[in-house]
Amino acid sequence: MCGIVGYIGPNSATPRLIAGLRKLEYRGYDSSGIALVAPVNGNNEILLRREVGKIDALQRELDTHPLTADATVGIGHTRWATHGVPSVRNAHPHLSRNGRIAVVHNGIIDNYQELRAQLTARGFEFRSETDTEVLAHLIELNSADTLVDSVRAALRHVQGTFGIAVVSADFPDEMIVARRGSPIVIGSNGTETLVASDVAPIVPYTTSVTFLDDGDIAILTPGRFEIRSLSNASVSREPTSVDWDPGAAEKGGFEHFMLKEIFEQPEALENCLRGRLIEADGAAKLSGLRLEPRDIASLSNLVITACGTSYYAGLHGSYAFEQLAGIPARIEQAAEFRYRNPIVSPDTGVIAISQSGETADTLAAVREAARKGALVCSICNVVGSTIAREAGRGIYLHAGPEIGVASTKAFLCQVAVLNMMALLFGRTRRLSNAEGICIVRAMQQLPNLVRSVLAQNDRICAIAEKIAGCTDAFYIGRGYMYPAALEGALKLKEISYLHAEGYHAAELKHGPIALLDEHVPVIACAPSIPGHDKTMGNIQECRARKAPVIVIASEGDESVSAFTEDVIRIPACHEIVAAIPVVVAEQLLAYHVARLRGEPIDQPRNLAKSVTVE
Ligand code: F6R
């Protein structure tokens, strides 16, 4: 989704803005642009370059029509279209009527049509279809003695969400940024100050970053920044130290970030599990939850809320909580949770799962749950993200930066964290020490379970060749393999654009089986865990309709050979962890299908890494 970057310092802004925009590419975008405050014939002006497509296209435009290297202040943006098609005129930055103010914006201005009508009535002409352009004009209309006062006055008229960065040719030595609902991060190394919508463009300069809260506005100057509130009160925000090696966000020899991240999963799981499993007690230690045993014992039910891949991890979690802790647990899609008026009470625990920690619907669900008095906690990957901060208590995945748009290592770590949480709750409620130890040992196997699937990469690639030409596919599973089937189908459809559906294995015959024939492969998640025999029966039903079958089965299970030669093996393991190696096999299958079809794997069309609009 849209990305913001801004630079103010002693050095040329253009290469720094482009480098920053490249770090934001993974968020998904369709156009990009930069605006500089530049000296032209002794006067300052705003210079603008925008392009549709990838940053390379913007770079080519800059090579053809270079901007002065003397400009040391500028803002940049990657746009993911919401209002108006991807086009140069809709790309950010947007300029005010007099061309002296430039704005980049993430979020959605809900009352933009009303504001647009008011501004049009006052003679402002609109050059784009975006909601953002009203901001540039509003700032000009509300001109005050200082840029921060102009921006503050303009924002008073705005309903909706924003993260913005503003520069003005009349105030060449500063930049104003503000936040309501869309993340804004600031970092300064003493001579240069940067702003961005996440930490990636900032970490090459400093690992000490400051996250703005909703209602904050900040004045950036070279090497300094000051945060105030939109109502002009002084505000102090603690900086966060980012434990992020900038090299971790490079491809490191892999063809795509997604493949690199799939292969990083054993290490990601090791980092996620480190220090959290206590074998002797058969328990888990999750200090970020800040829950005493009596707090856990007093909860009567759990609601897990999330979107997309995180939702499927949550579905797995709901099974694990009920199995290990005997506590009623259900998963609810976050957009449903926020608008459906769900029943939650002080003895309801609400667990919000979000890799990015910025998903708009999940954030709104957190706020709704808190409003209703539930005990809220989060499971996030991005440290300092809005959901993590607003939930107040929670568990970080420690999966490292996930750049590929399709979530891989975050999903695995979400499942691992949910299992650990279920174990912690189980040991507080009904699980014996011996049963707990058995779960801990199963969890400790995880990195090696994943390694054994990664070792089959070539074989999975060969299987992918057989289905790469199909137009439809089904994934089936039951029990813990049901969320795994849903996740496998999502991975395939989002990066290969091949139509795929995940179904409960038992549900297939209630309708979708009508679609099966020799052209529609079925990927069956069928390791030797409870439900295996029933799934075998369902595979038989698929074969009877001539559907080619790929089975993900346990080592040593020869029963599957009767149906297919296309078998991917996972080592024998406890049912609570089986989804993890199974999903790794699905990730590799989806990756190779997409690669064979020549799709842009790391940035699939229409998708965004961080979905900050509802
Ligand atoms: C799919 C994928 C998405 C996200 C979803 C929620 O591979 O990544 O479905 O899981 O947009 O994102 P987060 O977890 O950041 O809240």
XYZ file of C-alpha atoms in Angstrom, residues 106-560:
455
model
C -1.326 7.749 2.821
C -4.843 6.978 4.013
C -8.253 8.132 2.843
C -9.914 11.509 3.282
C -13.529 10.535 3.883
C -15.008 14.001 3.249
C -12.890 14.786 0.197
C -15.893 15.211 -2.113
C -17.393 17.831 0.169
C -13.989 19.571 0.496
C -13.449 19.383 -3.240
C -16.807 21.024 -3.886
C -16.019 23.796 -1.397
C -12.576 24.398 -2.896
C -13.950 24.339 -6.462
C -16.513 26.965 -5.438
C -13.610 29.142 -4.288
C -11.869 28.869 -7.643
C -9.446 25.973 -7.035
C -9.045 23.764 -10.083
C -8.335 20.086 -9.589
C -5.744 18.365 -11.710
C -6.289 14.836 -10.357
C -9.079 12.534 -9.226
C -7.404 11.896 -5.857
C -8.631 12.706 -2.376
C -5.102 13.923 -1.554
C -5.164 16.957 -3.810
C -7.689 18.675 -1.518
C -4.992 18.692 1.172
C -2.522 20.656 -0.954
C -5.158 23.263 -1.779
C -6.455 23.407 1.794
C -2.937 24.138 3.076
C -2.602 26.988 0.583
C -6.053 28.303 1.501
C -5.190 28.218 5.212
C -1.812 29.933 4.783
C -0.434 31.168 8.102
C 2.867 32.600 9.321
C 4.437 29.185 9.627
C 4.072 26.026 7.540
C 3.127 23.966 10.581
C 0.275 26.336 11.376
C -0.974 26.201 7.779
C -0.941 22.381 7.823
C -2.583 22.244 11.232
C -5.339 24.622 10.116
C -5.929 22.607 6.942
C -6.140 19.312 8.822
C -8.926 20.700 11.008
C -11.222 20.374 8.000
C -10.256 16.810 7.217
C -12.180 13.689 8.201
C -10.604 10.306 7.583
C -7.125 8.903 7.877
C -3.783 10.324 6.933
C -0.071 10.060 7.185
C 1.303 13.088 5.338
C 4.547 14.851 4.517
C 4.482 18.435 3.284
C 7.171 20.731 1.864
C 6.841 24.340 0.781
C 9.010 26.555 -1.433
C 8.266 29.383 1.015
C 9.679 27.414 3.974
C 12.676 25.715 2.347
C 14.376 24.615 5.557
C 11.669 22.405 7.014
C 9.210 19.648 6.368
C 5.934 18.975 8.175
C 4.596 15.489 8.800
C 1.410 14.416 10.575
C -0.454 11.279 11.388
C -3.989 10.093 11.979
C -4.440 6.417 11.228
C -1.566 5.885 8.762
C 1.914 5.183 10.124
C 4.656 7.811 10.145
C 8.173 7.059 11.399
C 10.928 9.642 11.874
C 14.666 9.132 12.303
C 17.569 11.530 12.573
C 21.316 10.940 12.713
C 22.183 14.441 13.862
C 22.748 15.926 10.397
C 20.009 14.383 8.279
C 16.359 13.756 9.155
C 14.169 11.217 7.403
C 10.521 10.330 7.483
C 8.870 7.245 6.068
C 5.808 5.100 6.422
C 7.911 2.290 7.844
C 11.408 1.864 9.167
C 12.965 0.330 6.025
C 14.099 3.611 4.359
C 15.390 4.963 7.686
C 17.561 2.120 9.001
C 20.487 2.849 6.625
C 20.791 6.223 8.461
C 19.866 5.370 12.038
C 18.356 2.500 14.008
C 16.757 4.886 16.500
C 13.311 5.677 15.153
C 10.326 7.540 16.540
C 6.776 6.501 15.691
C 4.191 9.255 15.611
C 0.901 8.588 17.358
C -2.479 9.576 15.975
C -2.932 13.314 16.389
C 0.800 14.098 16.211
C 2.355 16.666 13.892
C 6.121 17.120 13.581
C 8.470 19.776 12.244
C 11.559 18.274 10.612
C 14.770 20.216 10.035
C 18.229 18.880 9.076
C 19.325 16.682 11.977
C 16.371 17.579 14.271
C 12.651 17.162 14.691
C 10.037 18.407 17.114
C 6.725 16.677 17.738
C 3.595 18.534 18.795
C -0.084 17.643 18.821
C -2.551 18.791 16.204
C -3.961 21.032 18.928
C -0.446 22.481 19.387
C 0.437 20.920 22.734
C 3.983 19.772 23.240
C 4.395 15.999 22.857
C 7.168 13.632 23.816
C 7.563 10.259 22.115
C 10.173 7.728 23.165
C 12.424 6.563 20.306
C 12.478 2.849 19.534
C 15.665 1.018 18.747
C 15.164 -1.107 15.629
C 16.848 -4.458 15.749
C 17.044 -4.696 11.974
C 20.112 -5.401 9.941
C 19.626 -3.355 6.724
C 21.112 -6.305 4.802
C 18.218 -8.472 5.963
C 16.013 -6.603 3.537
C 18.163 -7.532 0.493
C 17.626 -10.591 -1.712
C 20.915 -12.234 -0.746
C 21.399 -14.197 -3.975
C 17.816 -15.487 -4.225
C 15.810 -14.723 -7.346
C 12.942 -13.300 -5.289
C 12.367 -12.044 -1.753
C 9.634 -14.654 -1.401
C 12.046 -17.516 -2.076
C 14.623 -16.018 0.266
C 11.980 -15.670 2.965
C 10.768 -19.250 2.453
C 14.348 -20.464 2.931
C 14.845 -18.225 5.968
C 12.017 -19.964 7.810
C 14.068 -22.387 9.928
C 16.015 -19.423 11.278
C 12.878 -17.301 11.645
C 11.300 -20.066 13.727
C 14.448 -20.411 15.835
C 14.304 -16.680 16.570
C 10.596 -16.878 17.302
C 10.935 -19.820 19.707
C 14.170 -18.697 21.380
C 13.841 -18.486 25.177
C 10.087 -19.033 25.049
C 9.801 -22.803 25.544
C 10.526 -24.177 29.030
C 10.980 -27.903 28.542
C 11.186 -28.925 32.213
C 7.877 -27.220 32.990
C 6.271 -28.268 29.720
C 5.323 -24.617 29.373
C 5.879 -21.418 27.431
C 7.093 -18.046 28.675
C 5.568 -15.090 26.844
C 6.408 -12.068 28.940
C 4.978 -9.526 26.467
C 1.504 -10.789 27.339
C 1.934 -9.555 30.900
C -0.622 -12.130 32.097
C -0.478 -13.834 35.479
C -1.879 -17.376 35.747
C -4.961 -16.008 37.525
C -5.598 -13.585 34.620
C -5.513 -16.492 32.195
C -7.685 -18.649 34.430
C -10.317 -15.925 34.660
C -10.884 -15.739 30.890
C -14.009 -17.577 29.747
C -13.501 -17.399 25.989
C -11.180 -16.143 23.259
C -11.840 -14.308 20.024
C -9.026 -14.215 17.502
C -9.300 -11.547 14.846
C -7.224 -10.940 11.714
C -7.312 -10.700 7.903
C -5.984 -12.841 5.065
C -3.109 -15.143 5.856
C -3.118 -13.979 9.467
C -6.770 -15.047 9.648
C -5.793 -18.576 8.611
C -3.100 -18.631 11.289
C -5.829 -17.508 13.689
C -8.094 -20.379 12.613
C -5.267 -22.767 13.454
C -4.882 -20.954 16.780
C -8.567 -21.353 17.624
C -8.186 -25.141 17.263
C -5.005 -25.157 19.362
C -6.581 -23.154 22.208
C -9.563 -25.474 22.369
C -7.404 -28.607 22.170
C -4.656 -27.625 24.613
C -6.399 -25.206 26.942
C -10.035 -26.259 26.729
C -11.075 -22.638 26.349
C -13.770 -21.768 23.781
C -11.963 -19.931 20.996
C -13.267 -18.610 17.713
C -11.743 -16.724 14.821
C -13.457 -13.693 13.365
C -12.521 -11.770 10.227
C -11.484 -8.339 11.501
C -13.802 -6.306 9.255
C -16.724 -8.402 10.527
C -15.613 -8.007 14.101
C -15.444 -4.233 13.876
C -18.899 -3.738 12.350
C -20.898 -6.763 13.523
C -21.216 -5.695 17.137
C -19.809 -8.977 18.499
C -20.449 -10.120 22.045
C -17.319 -9.573 24.102
C -17.049 -9.008 27.821
C -14.305 -8.406 30.400
C -13.666 -12.154 30.569
C -13.170 -12.352 26.790
C -9.605 -12.367 25.544
C -9.242 -10.833 22.084
C -6.112 -11.733 20.130
C -5.384 -9.554 17.097
C -2.928 -11.028 14.604
C -1.178 -8.867 12.041
C 2.228 -9.257 10.415
C 2.449 -5.569 9.554
C 0.636 -4.364 12.653
C -1.008 -1.722 10.444
C -3.961 -3.491 8.807
C -6.841 -1.021 9.053
C -9.599 -3.530 9.829
C -7.527 -5.395 12.419
C -6.595 -2.115 14.091
C -10.257 -1.104 14.190
C -11.107 -4.521 15.688
C -8.512 -3.919 18.430
C -10.112 -0.569 19.224
C -13.616 -2.057 19.228
C -12.532 -4.882 21.544
C -10.825 -2.431 23.912
C -13.919 -0.215 23.893
C -16.030 -3.193 24.917
C -13.720 -3.921 27.837
C -12.127 -7.120 26.536
C -8.596 -8.080 27.434
C -6.775 -7.336 24.174
C -3.410 -8.596 23.020
C -1.604 -8.632 19.703
C 0.624 -10.926 17.692
C 2.649 -8.741 15.303
C 5.912 -8.916 13.428
C 6.683 -5.229 12.979
C 8.069 -3.814 16.202
C 6.427 -0.569 17.253
C 3.578 -0.986 14.759
C 0.246 0.626 15.587
C -1.595 -2.573 16.529
C 1.270 -3.697 18.763
C 1.326 -0.345 20.513
C -2.413 0.090 20.859
C -3.024 -3.440 22.122
C -0.486 -2.672 24.822
C 0.284 -6.324 25.483
C 1.377 -8.873 22.941
C 3.951 -11.090 21.359
C 6.354 -10.188 18.570
C 7.115 -12.848 15.980
C 10.816 -11.977 15.552
C 10.519 -13.321 12.004
C 12.649 -10.494 10.586
C 11.488 -8.148 7.833
C 9.069 -9.743 5.391
C 9.422 -8.000 2.043
C 7.618 -10.363 -0.379
C 3.973 -9.344 -0.558
C 2.850 -12.936 -0.015
C 3.292 -13.703 3.651
C 5.438 -16.773 4.345
C 7.713 -16.685 7.388
C 5.284 -14.470 9.275
C 2.539 -17.090 8.865
C 4.766 -19.847 10.202
C 5.785 -17.758 13.198
C 2.168 -16.734 13.845
C 1.234 -20.419 14.046
C 4.227 -21.074 16.311
C 3.303 -18.177 18.623
C -0.342 -19.274 18.775
C 0.776 -22.799 19.677
C 2.982 -21.392 22.442
C 0.144 -19.241 23.709
C -2.214 -22.225 23.659
C 0.413 -24.184 25.595
C 0.772 -21.394 28.154
C -3.009 -21.215 28.564
C -3.225 -25.018 28.623
C -0.681 -25.347 31.411
C -2.577 -22.754 33.418
C -5.865 -24.520 32.908
C -5.833 -28.245 32.232
C -2.698 -29.601 30.582
C -0.454 -31.866 32.643
C 3.283 -31.403 32.901
C 3.859 -34.551 30.821
C 1.465 -33.386 28.097
C 3.116 -29.972 28.122
C 6.577 -31.509 27.699
C 5.298 -33.477 24.719
C 4.084 -30.219 23.084
C 7.364 -28.429 23.853
C 9.335 -31.231 22.215
C 7.060 -31.130 19.176
C 7.642 -27.379 18.908
C 11.411 -27.747 19.232
C 11.398 -29.904 16.101
C 9.945 -27.122 13.973
C 13.096 -25.702 12.332
C 14.165 -29.196 11.258
C 10.702 -30.094 10.001
C 10.907 -27.061 7.741
C 14.443 -27.903 6.589
C 13.301 -31.334 5.472
C 10.658 -29.787 3.204
C 13.077 -27.184 1.838
C 15.358 -30.061 0.856
C 12.608 -31.199 -1.556
C 12.624 -27.915 -3.447
C 13.629 -29.515 -6.781
C 11.002 -32.195 -6.488
C 8.317 -29.619 -5.655
C 9.463 -27.585 -8.659
C 8.976 -30.658 -10.874
C 5.455 -31.132 -9.494
C 4.742 -27.429 -10.088
C 5.549 -27.938 -13.785
C 2.637 -30.350 -14.028
C 0.063 -27.847 -12.763
C 1.521 -24.552 -14.002
C -0.664 -24.679 -17.125
C -3.952 -25.249 -15.253
C -6.562 -22.594 -14.701
C -8.101 -23.916 -11.463
C -6.993 -25.909 -8.436
C -8.444 -27.087 -5.138
C -6.745 -27.526 -1.776
C -8.351 -29.811 0.784
C -7.705 -30.730 4.391
C -9.460 -31.311 7.699
C -8.633 -30.521 11.333
C -5.357 -28.579 11.458
C -5.041 -29.229 7.749
C -8.141 -27.159 6.993
C -6.460 -23.788 7.687
C -3.402 -25.182 5.909
C -5.543 -25.897 2.821
C -6.989 -22.366 2.895
C -3.503 -20.875 3.185
C -2.157 -23.024 0.322
C -4.929 -21.852 -2.003
C -4.371 -18.207 -1.045
C -0.644 -18.469 -1.765
C -1.255 -19.995 -5.177
C -3.895 -17.507 -6.281
C -2.156 -14.361 -5.082
C 1.171 -14.916 -6.820
C 0.355 -17.168 -9.787
C -3.101 -15.689 -10.623
C -4.274 -19.271 -11.004
C -7.765 -19.676 -9.572
C -7.510 -21.764 -6.416
C -9.980 -22.636 -3.657
C -9.311 -24.073 -0.243
C -12.002 -26.370 1.114
C -12.589 -28.552 4.088
C -12.031 -32.030 2.678
C -15.506 -33.082 3.775
C -17.115 -30.027 2.192
C -15.956 -30.789 -1.330
C -18.814 -33.155 -1.999
C -21.352 -30.520 -0.947
C -20.963 -28.658 -4.217
C -17.454 -27.912 -5.459
C -16.827 -31.498 -6.512
C -18.990 -30.664 -9.526
C -16.014 -28.691 -10.878
C -13.531 -31.548 -10.770
C -12.249 -33.212 -13.907
C -8.888 -34.231 -15.351
C -7.859 -30.561 -15.750
C -8.431 -29.498 -12.129
C -5.713 -30.646 -9.725
C -6.463 -31.228 -6.070
C -3.728 -30.623 -3.519
C -4.537 -32.755 -0.485
C -3.017 -31.905 2.893
C -2.956 -35.384 4.373
C -0.154 -36.065 6.844
C -0.615 -38.950 9.282
C -2.449 -37.041 12.013
C -6.062 -37.409 13.211
C -8.375 -37.130 10.210
C -5.900 -38.790 7.835
C -8.122 -41.781 7.014
C -11.114 -39.599 6.268
C -9.046 -37.376 3.988
C -7.838 -40.489 2.151
C -11.496 -41.246 1.413
C -11.933 -37.714 0.053
C -8.853 -38.099 -2.150
C -10.423 -41.237 -3.545
C -13.540 -39.247 -4.421
C -11.373 -36.750 -6.324
C -9.554 -39.488 -8.217
C -12.914 -41.010 -9.148
C -13.615 -37.687 -10.947
C -10.236 -38.020 -12.727
C -8.783 -34.994 -10.901
C -4.972 -35.164 -10.739
C -3.958 -35.290 -7.078
C -0.882 -33.973 -5.296
C -0.624 -35.233 -1.732
C 1.360 -33.749 1.116
C 1.852 -36.829 3.265
C 3.976 -38.095 6.131
C 7.170 -40.018 5.492
C 6.438 -43.744 5.485
C 2.754 -43.402 4.562
C 2.583 -45.715 1.564
C -1.215 -45.563 1.308
C -0.962 -42.415 -0.833
